[in-house]
PDB file of C-alpha atoms in Angstrom:
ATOM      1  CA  UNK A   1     105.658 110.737  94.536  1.00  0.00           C
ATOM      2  CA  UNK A   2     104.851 112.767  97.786  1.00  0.00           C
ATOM      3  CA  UNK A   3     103.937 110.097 100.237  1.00  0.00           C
ATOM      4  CA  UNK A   4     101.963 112.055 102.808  1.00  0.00           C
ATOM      5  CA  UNK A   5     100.058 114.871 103.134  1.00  0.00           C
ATOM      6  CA  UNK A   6      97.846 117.225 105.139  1.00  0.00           C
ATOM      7  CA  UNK A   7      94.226 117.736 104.182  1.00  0.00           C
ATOM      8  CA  UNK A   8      92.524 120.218 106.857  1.00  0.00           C
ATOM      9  CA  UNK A   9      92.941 118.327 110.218  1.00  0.00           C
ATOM     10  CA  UNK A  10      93.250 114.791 108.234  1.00  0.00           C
ATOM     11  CA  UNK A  11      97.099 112.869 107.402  1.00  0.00           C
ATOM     12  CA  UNK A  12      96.758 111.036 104.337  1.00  0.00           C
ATOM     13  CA  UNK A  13      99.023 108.309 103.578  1.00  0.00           C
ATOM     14  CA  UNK A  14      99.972 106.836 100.190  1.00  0.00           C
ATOM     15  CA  UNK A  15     100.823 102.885 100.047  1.00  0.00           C
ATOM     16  CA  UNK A  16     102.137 101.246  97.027  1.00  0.00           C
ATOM     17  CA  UNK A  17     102.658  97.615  96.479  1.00  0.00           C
ATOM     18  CA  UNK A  18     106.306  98.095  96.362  1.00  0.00           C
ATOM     19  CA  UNK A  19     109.091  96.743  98.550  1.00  0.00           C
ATOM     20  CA  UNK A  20     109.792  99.485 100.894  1.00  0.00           C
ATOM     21  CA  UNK A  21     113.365 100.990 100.835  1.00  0.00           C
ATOM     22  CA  UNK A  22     113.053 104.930 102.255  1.00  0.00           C
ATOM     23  CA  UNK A  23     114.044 105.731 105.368  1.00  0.00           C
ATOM     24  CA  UNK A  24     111.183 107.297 106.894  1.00  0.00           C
ATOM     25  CA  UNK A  25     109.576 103.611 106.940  1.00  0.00           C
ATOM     26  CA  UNK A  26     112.420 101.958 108.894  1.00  0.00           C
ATOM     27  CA  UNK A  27     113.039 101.556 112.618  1.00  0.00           C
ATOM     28  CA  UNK A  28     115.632 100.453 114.500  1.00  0.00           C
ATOM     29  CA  UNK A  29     115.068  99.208 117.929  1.00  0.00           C
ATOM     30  CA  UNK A  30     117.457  98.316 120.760  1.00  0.00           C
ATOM     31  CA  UNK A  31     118.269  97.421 124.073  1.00  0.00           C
ATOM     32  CA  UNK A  32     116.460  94.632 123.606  1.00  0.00           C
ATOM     33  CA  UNK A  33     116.743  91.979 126.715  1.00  0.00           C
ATOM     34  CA  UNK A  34     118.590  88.542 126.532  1.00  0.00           C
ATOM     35  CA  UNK A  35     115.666  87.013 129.391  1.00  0.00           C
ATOM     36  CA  UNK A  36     113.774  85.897 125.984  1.00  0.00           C
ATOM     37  CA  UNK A  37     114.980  83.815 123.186  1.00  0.00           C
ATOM     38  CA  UNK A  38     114.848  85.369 119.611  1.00  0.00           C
ATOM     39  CA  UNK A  39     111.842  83.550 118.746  1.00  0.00           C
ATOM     40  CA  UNK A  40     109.821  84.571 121.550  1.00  0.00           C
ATOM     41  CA  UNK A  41     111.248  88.183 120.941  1.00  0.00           C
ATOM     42  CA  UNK A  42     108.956  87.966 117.619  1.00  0.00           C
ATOM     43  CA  UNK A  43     106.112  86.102 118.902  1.00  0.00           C
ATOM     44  CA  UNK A  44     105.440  85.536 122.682  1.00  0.00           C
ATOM     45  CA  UNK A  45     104.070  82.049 124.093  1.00  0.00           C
ATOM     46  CA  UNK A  46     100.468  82.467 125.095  1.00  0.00           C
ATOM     47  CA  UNK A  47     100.002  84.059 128.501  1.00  0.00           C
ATOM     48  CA  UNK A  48     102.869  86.140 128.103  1.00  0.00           C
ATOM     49  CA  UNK A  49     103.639  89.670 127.545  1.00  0.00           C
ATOM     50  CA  UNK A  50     103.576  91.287 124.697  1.00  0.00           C
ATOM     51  CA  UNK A  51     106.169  90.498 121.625  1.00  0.00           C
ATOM     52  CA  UNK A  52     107.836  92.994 119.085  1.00  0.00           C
ATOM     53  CA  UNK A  53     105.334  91.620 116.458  1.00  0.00           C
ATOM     54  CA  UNK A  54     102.497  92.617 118.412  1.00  0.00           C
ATOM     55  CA  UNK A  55     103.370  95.787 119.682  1.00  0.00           C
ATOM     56  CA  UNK A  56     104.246  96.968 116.255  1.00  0.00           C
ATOM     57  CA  UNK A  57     101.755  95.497 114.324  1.00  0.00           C
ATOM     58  CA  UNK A  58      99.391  97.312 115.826  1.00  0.00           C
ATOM     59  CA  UNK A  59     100.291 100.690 114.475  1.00  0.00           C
ATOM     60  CA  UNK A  60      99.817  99.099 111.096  1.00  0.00           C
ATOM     61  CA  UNK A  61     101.373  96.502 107.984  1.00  0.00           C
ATOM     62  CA  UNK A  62     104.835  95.496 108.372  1.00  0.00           C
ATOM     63  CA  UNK A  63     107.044  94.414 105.229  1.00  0.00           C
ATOM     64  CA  UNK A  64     110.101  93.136 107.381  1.00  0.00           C
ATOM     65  CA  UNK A  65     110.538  92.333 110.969  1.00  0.00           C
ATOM     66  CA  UNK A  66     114.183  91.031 111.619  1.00  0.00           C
ATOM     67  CA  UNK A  67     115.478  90.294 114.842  1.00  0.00           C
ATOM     68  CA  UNK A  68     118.860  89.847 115.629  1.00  0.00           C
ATOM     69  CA  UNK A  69     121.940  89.117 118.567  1.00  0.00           C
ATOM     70  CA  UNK A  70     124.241  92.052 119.654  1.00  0.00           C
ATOM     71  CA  UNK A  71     127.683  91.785 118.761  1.00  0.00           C
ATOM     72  CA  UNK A  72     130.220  89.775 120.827  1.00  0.00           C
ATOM     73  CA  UNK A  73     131.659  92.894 121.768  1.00  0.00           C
ATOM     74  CA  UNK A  74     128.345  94.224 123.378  1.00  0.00           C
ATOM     75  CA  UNK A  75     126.083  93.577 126.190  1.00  0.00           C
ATOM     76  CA  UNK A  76     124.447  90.703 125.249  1.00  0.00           C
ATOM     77  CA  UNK A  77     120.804  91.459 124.186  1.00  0.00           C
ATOM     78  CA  UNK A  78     119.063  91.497 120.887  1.00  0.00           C
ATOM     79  CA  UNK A  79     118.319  94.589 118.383  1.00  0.00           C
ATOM     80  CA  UNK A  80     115.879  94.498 115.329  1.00  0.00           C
ATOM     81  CA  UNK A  81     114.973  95.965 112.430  1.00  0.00           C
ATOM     82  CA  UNK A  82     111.345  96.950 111.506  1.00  0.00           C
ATOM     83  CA  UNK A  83     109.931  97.998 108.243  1.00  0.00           C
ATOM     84  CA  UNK A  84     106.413  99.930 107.298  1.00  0.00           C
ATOM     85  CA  UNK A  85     105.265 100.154 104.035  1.00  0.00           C
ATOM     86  CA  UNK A  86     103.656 103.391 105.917  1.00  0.00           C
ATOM     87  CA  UNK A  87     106.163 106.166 106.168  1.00  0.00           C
ATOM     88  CA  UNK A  88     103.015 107.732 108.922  1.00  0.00           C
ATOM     89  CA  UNK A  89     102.726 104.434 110.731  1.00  0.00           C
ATOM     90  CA  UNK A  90     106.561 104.354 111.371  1.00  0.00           C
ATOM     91  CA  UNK A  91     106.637 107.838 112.677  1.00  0.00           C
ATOM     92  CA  UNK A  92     103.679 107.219 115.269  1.00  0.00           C
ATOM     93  CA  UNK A  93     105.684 103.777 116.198  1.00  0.00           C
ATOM     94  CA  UNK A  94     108.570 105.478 116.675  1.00  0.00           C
ATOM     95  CA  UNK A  95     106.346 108.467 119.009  1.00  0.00           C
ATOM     96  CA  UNK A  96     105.281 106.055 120.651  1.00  0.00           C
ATOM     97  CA  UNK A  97     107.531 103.173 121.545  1.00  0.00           C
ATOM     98  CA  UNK A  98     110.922 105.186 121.978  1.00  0.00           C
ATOM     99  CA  UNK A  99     111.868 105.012 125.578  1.00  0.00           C
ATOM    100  CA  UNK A 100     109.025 102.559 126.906  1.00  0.00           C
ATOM    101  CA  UNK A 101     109.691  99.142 128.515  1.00  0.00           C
ATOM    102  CA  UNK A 102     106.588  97.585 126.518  1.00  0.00           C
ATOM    103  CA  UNK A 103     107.088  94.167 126.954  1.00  0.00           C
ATOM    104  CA  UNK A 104     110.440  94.112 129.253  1.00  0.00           C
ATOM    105  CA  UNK A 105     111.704  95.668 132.346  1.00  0.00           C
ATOM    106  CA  UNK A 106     113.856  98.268 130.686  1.00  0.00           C
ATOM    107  CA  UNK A 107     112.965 100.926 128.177  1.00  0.00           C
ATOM    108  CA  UNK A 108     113.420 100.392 124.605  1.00  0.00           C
ATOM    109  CA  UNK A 109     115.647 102.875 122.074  1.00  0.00           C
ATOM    110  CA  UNK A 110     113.797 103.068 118.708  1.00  0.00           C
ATOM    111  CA  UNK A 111     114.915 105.658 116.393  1.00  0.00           C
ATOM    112  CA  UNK A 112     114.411 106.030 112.520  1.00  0.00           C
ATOM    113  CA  UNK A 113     116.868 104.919 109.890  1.00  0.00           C
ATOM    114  CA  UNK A 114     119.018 107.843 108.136  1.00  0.00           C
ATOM    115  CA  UNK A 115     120.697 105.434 106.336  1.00  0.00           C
ATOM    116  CA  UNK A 116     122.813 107.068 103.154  1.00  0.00           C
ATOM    117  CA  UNK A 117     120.873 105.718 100.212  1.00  0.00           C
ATOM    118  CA  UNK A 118     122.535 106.012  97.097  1.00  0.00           C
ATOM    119  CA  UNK A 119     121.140 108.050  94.496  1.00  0.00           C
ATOM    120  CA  UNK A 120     120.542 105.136  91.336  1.00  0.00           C
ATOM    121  CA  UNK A 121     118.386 103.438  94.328  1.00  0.00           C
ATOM    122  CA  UNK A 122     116.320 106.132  95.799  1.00  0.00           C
ATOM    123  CA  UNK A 123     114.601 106.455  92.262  1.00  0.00           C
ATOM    124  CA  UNK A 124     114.210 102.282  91.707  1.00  0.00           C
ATOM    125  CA  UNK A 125     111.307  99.673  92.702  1.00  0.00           C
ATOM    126  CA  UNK A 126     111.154  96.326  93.473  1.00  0.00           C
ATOM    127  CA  UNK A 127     107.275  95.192  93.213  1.00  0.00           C
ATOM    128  CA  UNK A 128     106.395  93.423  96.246  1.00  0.00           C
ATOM    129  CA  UNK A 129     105.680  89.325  95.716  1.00  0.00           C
ATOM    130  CA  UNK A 130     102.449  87.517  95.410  1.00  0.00           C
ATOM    131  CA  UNK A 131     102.122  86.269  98.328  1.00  0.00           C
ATOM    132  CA  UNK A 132     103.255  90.056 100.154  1.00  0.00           C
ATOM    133  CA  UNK A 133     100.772  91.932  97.299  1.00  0.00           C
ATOM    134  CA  UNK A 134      97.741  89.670  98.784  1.00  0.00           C
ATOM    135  CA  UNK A 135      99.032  90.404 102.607  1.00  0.00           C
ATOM    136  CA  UNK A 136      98.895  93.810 102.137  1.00  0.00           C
ATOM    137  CA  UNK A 137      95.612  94.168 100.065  1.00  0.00           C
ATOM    138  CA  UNK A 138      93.730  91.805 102.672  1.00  0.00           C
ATOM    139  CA  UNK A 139      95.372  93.830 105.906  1.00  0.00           C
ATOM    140  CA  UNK A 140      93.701  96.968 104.451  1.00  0.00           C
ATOM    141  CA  UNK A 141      91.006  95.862 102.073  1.00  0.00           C
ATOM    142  CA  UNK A 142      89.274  92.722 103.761  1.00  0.00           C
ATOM    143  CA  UNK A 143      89.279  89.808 101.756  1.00  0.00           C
ATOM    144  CA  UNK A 144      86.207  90.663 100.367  1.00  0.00           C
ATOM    145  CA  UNK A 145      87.561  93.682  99.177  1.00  0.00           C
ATOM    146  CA  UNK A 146      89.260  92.954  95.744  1.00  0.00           C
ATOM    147  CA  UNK A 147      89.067  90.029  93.161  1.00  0.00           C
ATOM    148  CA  UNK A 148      91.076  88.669  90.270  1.00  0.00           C
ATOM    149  CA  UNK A 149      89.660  86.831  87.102  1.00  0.00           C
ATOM    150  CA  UNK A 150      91.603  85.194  84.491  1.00  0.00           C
ATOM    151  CA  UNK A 151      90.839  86.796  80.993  1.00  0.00           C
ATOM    152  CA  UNK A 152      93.005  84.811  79.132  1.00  0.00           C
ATOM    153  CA  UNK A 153      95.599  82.276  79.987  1.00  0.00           C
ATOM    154  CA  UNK A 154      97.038  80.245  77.254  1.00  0.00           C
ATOM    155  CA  UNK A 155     100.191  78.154  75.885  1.00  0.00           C
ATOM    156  CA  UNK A 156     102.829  79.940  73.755  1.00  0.00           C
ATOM    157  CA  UNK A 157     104.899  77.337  73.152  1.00  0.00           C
ATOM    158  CA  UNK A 158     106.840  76.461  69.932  1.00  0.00           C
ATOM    159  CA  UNK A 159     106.761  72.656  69.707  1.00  0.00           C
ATOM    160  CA  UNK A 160     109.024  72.795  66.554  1.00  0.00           C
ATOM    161  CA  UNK A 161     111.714  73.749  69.320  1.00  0.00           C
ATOM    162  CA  UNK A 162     112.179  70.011  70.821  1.00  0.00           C
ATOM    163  CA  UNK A 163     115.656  68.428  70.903  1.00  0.00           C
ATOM    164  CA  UNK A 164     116.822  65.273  71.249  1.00  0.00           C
ATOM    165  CA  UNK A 165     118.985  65.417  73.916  1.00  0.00           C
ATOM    166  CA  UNK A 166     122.830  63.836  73.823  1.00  0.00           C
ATOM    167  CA  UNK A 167     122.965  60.450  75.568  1.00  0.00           C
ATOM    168  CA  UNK A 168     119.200  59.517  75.208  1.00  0.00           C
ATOM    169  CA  UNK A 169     118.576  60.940  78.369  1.00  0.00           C
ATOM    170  CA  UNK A 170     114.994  62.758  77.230  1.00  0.00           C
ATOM    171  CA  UNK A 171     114.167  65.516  75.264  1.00  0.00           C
ATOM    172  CA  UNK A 172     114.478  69.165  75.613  1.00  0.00           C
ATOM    173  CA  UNK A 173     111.368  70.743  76.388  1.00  0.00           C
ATOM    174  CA  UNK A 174     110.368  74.367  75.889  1.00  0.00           C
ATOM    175  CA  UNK A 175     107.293  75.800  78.030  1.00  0.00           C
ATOM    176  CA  UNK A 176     105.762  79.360  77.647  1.00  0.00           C
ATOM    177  CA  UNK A 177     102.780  80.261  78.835  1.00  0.00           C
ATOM    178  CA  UNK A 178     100.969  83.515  79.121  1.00  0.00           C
ATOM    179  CA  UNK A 179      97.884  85.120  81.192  1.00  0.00           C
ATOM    180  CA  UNK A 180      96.280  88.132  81.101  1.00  0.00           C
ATOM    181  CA  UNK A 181      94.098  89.195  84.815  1.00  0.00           C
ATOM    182  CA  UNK A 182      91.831  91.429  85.889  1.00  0.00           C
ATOM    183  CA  UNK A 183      91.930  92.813  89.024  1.00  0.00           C
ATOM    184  CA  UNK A 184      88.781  94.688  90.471  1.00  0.00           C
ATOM    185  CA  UNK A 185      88.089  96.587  93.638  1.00  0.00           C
ATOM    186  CA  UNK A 186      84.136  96.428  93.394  1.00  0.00           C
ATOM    187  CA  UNK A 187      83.575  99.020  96.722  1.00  0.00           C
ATOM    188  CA  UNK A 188      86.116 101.357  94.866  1.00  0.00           C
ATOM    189  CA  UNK A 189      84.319 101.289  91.335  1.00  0.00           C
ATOM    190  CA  UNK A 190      88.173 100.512  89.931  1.00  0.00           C
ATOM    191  CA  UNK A 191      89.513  97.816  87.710  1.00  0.00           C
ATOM    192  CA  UNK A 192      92.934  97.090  86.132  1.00  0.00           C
ATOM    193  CA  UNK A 193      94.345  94.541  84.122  1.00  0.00           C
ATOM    194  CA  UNK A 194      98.129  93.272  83.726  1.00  0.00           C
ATOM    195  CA  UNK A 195      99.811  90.319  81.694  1.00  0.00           C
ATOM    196  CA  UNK A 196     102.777  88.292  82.190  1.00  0.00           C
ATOM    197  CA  UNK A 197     104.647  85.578  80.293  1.00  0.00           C
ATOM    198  CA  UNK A 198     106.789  82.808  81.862  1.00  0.00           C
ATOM    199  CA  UNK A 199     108.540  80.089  80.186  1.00  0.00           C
ATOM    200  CA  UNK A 200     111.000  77.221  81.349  1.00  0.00           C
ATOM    201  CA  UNK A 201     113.477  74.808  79.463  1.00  0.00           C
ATOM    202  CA  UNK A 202     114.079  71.635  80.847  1.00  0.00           C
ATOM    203  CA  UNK A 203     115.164  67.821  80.340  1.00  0.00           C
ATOM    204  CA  UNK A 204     111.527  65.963  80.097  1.00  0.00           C
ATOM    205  CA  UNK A 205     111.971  61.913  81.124  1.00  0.00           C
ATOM    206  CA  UNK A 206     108.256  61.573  80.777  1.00  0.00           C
ATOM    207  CA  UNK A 207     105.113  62.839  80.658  1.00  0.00           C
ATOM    208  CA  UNK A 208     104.139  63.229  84.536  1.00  0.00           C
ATOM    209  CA  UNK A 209     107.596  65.663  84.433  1.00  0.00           C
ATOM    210  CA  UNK A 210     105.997  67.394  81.341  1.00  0.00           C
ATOM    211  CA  UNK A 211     102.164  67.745  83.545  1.00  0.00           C
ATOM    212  CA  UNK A 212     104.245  68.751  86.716  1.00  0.00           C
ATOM    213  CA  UNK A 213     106.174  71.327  84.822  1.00  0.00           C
ATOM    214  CA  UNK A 214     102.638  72.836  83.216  1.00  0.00           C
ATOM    215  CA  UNK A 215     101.199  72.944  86.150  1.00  0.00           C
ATOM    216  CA  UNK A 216     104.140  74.965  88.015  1.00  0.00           C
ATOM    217  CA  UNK A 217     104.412  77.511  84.983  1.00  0.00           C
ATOM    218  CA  UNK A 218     100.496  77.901  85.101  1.00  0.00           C
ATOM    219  CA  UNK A 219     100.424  79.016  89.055  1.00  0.00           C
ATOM    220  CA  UNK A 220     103.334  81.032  88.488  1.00  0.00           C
ATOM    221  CA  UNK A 221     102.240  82.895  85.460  1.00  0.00           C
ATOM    222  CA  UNK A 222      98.738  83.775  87.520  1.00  0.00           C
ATOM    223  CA  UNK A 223     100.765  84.964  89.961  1.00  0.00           C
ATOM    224  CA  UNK A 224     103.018  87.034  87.889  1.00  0.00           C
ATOM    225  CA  UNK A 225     100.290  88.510  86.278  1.00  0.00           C
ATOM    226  CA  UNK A 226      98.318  89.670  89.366  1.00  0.00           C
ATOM    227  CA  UNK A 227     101.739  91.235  90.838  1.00  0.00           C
ATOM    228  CA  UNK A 228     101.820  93.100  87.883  1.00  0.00           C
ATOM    229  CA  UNK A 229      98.116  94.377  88.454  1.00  0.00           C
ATOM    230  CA  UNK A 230      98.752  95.164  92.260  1.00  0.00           C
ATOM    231  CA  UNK A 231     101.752  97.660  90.531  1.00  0.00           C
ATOM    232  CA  UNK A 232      99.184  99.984  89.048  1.00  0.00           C
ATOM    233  CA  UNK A 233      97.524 100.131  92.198  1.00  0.00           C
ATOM    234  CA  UNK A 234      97.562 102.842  94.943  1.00  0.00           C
ATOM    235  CA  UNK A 235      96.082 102.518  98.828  1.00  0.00           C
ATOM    236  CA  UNK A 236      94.906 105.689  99.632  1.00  0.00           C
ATOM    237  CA  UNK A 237      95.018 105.953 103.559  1.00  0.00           C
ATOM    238  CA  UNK A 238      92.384 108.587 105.080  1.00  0.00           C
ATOM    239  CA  UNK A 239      92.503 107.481 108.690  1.00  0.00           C
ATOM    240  CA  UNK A 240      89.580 106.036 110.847  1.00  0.00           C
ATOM    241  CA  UNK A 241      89.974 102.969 109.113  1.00  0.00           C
ATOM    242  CA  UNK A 242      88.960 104.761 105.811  1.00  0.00           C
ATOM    243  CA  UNK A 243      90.706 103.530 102.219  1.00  0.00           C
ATOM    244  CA  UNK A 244      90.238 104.867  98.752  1.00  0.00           C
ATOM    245  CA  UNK A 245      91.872 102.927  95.870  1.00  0.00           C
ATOM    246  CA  UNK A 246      93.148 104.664  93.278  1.00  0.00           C
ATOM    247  CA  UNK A 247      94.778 103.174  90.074  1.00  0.00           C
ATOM    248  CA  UNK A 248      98.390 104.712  88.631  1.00  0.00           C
ATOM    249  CA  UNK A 249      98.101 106.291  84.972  1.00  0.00           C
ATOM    250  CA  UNK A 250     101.060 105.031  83.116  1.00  0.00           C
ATOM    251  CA  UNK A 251     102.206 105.144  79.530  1.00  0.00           C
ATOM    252  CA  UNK A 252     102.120 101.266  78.904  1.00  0.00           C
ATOM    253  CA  UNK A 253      98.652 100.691  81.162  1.00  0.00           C
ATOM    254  CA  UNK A 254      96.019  99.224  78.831  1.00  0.00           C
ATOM    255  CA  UNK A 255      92.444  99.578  79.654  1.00  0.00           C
ATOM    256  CA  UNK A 256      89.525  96.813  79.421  1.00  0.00           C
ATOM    257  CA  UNK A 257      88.263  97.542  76.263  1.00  0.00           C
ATOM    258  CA  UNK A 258      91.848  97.436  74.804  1.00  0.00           C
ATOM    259  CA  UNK A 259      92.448  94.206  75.579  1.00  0.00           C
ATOM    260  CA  UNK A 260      90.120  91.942  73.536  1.00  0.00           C
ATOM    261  CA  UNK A 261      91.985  89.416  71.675  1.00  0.00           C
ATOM    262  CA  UNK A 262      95.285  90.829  72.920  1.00  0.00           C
ATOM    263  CA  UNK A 263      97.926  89.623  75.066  1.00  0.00           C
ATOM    264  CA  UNK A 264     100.344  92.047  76.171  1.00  0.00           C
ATOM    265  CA  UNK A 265     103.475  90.770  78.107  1.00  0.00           C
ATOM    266  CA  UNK A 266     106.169  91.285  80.320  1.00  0.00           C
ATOM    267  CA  UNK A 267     108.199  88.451  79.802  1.00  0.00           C
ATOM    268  CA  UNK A 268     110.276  86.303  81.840  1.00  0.00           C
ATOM    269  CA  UNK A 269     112.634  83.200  82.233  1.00  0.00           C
ATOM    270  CA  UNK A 270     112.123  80.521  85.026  1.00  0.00           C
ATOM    271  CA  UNK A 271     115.868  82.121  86.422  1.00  0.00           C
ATOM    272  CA  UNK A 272     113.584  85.219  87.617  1.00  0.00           C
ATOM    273  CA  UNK A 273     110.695  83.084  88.735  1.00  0.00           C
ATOM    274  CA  UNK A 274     112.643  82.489  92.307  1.00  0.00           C
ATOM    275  CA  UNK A 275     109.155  81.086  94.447  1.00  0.00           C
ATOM    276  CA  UNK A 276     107.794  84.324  97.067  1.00  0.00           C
ATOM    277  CA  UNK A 277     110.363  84.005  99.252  1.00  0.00           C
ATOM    278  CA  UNK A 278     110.844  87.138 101.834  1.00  0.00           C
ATOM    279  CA  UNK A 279     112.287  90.093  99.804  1.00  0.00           C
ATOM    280  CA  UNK A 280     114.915  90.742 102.196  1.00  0.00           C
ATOM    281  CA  UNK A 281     117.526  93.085 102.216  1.00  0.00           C
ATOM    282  CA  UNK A 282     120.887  91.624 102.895  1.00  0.00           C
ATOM    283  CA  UNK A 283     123.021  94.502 102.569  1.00  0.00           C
ATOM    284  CA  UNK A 284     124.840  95.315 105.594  1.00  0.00           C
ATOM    285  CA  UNK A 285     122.757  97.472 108.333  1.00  0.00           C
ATOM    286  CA  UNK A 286     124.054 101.077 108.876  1.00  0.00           C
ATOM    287  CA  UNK A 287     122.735 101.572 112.358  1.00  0.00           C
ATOM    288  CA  UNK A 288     123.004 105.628 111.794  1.00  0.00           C
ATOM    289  CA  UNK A 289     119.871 107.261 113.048  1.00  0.00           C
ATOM    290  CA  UNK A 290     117.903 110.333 113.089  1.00  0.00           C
TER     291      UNK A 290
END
């Protein structure tokens, strides 16, 4: 999908609720100074100048902000890695910042990635998590701008599947639960909806283990589900502070009036369901630039 275009005078810029991985959204900054301590590097003490957070935050929505100590071979001194989910924003950052002090005494080097991608990755996605899909909707919708509702959100589980298990230590319990969410953007005039199913085995020793476990599955299902919804979902970026929402049209997306008694699922085990930690990528940084 072409991320950005020109319209007349007007950029446009195209944000998906995906984990960002292209180049074109990912700086590099160095020469950062050792006079603060990594923390304050991301966020200052009030009163103080201002921090890497702040400066770039303010050109728009960062997915990852990582900072981290020079080599033992180097100066000492920090460097950091920022990523946009706005292949625009990141370019105006890097206009903009590259060779300014900002908020030390020397100027900063900030350069985009040109990181060699390989091919079987350039064409995957990685939806972004729950708590990331809400971030970003909020940051550029307002948190009146969307809602979810709960069509349907019921128990699938087979409770001919209980074992005894060996040593009398409890039985094996099988929970499976599935929800099916609507998720409407009322100043847009769009609507979507997305299902998920989530189930978990486990050793139950009584019955507030068995109401802690539904619980858990039921948050996480809702979750699931809404991450699904936020897939289909495109942030249309028009400048001025001006967003259109537009939805994807795929070959498995189900409309409203399809949906009536019907629970359609993408299914997974509680070995996927890690909680919304940071989607982080831990793959060792080529610091090759453009």
């Amino acid at each position: 999908m072409k991320m950005e275009e020109t319209v007349g005078v007007m950029e446009v810029d195209i944000l998906e609720f995906q984990v960002p991985v292209e180049n074109n959204k990912t700086l590099f900054v160095w020469d950062i100074q050792p006079s603060h301590t990594e923390a304050q590097i991301y966020v200052s003490p009030p009163g103080v100048q201002e921090d890497l957070y702040a400066v770039f935050s303010s050109f728009g929505p960062l997915y990852l902000l990582k900072v981290c100590p020079n080599a033992p071979l180097n100066p000492p001194g920090f460097y950091a890695l920022i990523k946009f989910y706005s292949a625009a924003q990141a370019s105006k950052a890097q206009r903009q910042t590259d060779g300014r002090s900002l908020f030390q005494s020397s100027p900063l080097k900030v350069r985009l990635s040109s990181k060699h991608t390989p091919h079987f990755l350039c064409d995957s996605s990685r939806p972004l998590s729950h708590a990331r899909c809400l971030e970003l909707a909020n940051h550029c919708l307002g948190f009146n701008g969307w809602t979810s509702d709960i069509i349907t959100l019921k128990e699938l589980t087979n409770e001919e599947e209980e074992e005894e298990e060996e040593g009398g230590g409890g039985q094996w319990r099988r929970l499976k639960f599935g929800c099916l969410l609507q998720l409407s953007f009322p100043h847009h005039a769009q609507t979507t909806r997305a299902a998920a199913v989530v189930e978990d085995r486990f050793t139950c020793t009584g019955p507030d283990v068995l109401l802690q476990k539904r619980c858990k599955l039921q948050k996480v299902v809702r979750e699931k589900a809404l991450v699904q919804a936020f897939a289909t979902v495109l942030l249309i970026l028009l400048g001025g502070g001006k967003v259109m929402v537009e939805l994807k049209q795929t070959s498995d997306q189900f409309l409203p009036e399809q949906t009536e008694g019907v629970l359609q699922v993408n299914e997974l085990t509680w070995s996927q369901l890690a909680p919304d930690e940071e989607e982080d990528d831990d793959d060792e940084w080529d610091l090759t630039v453009s």
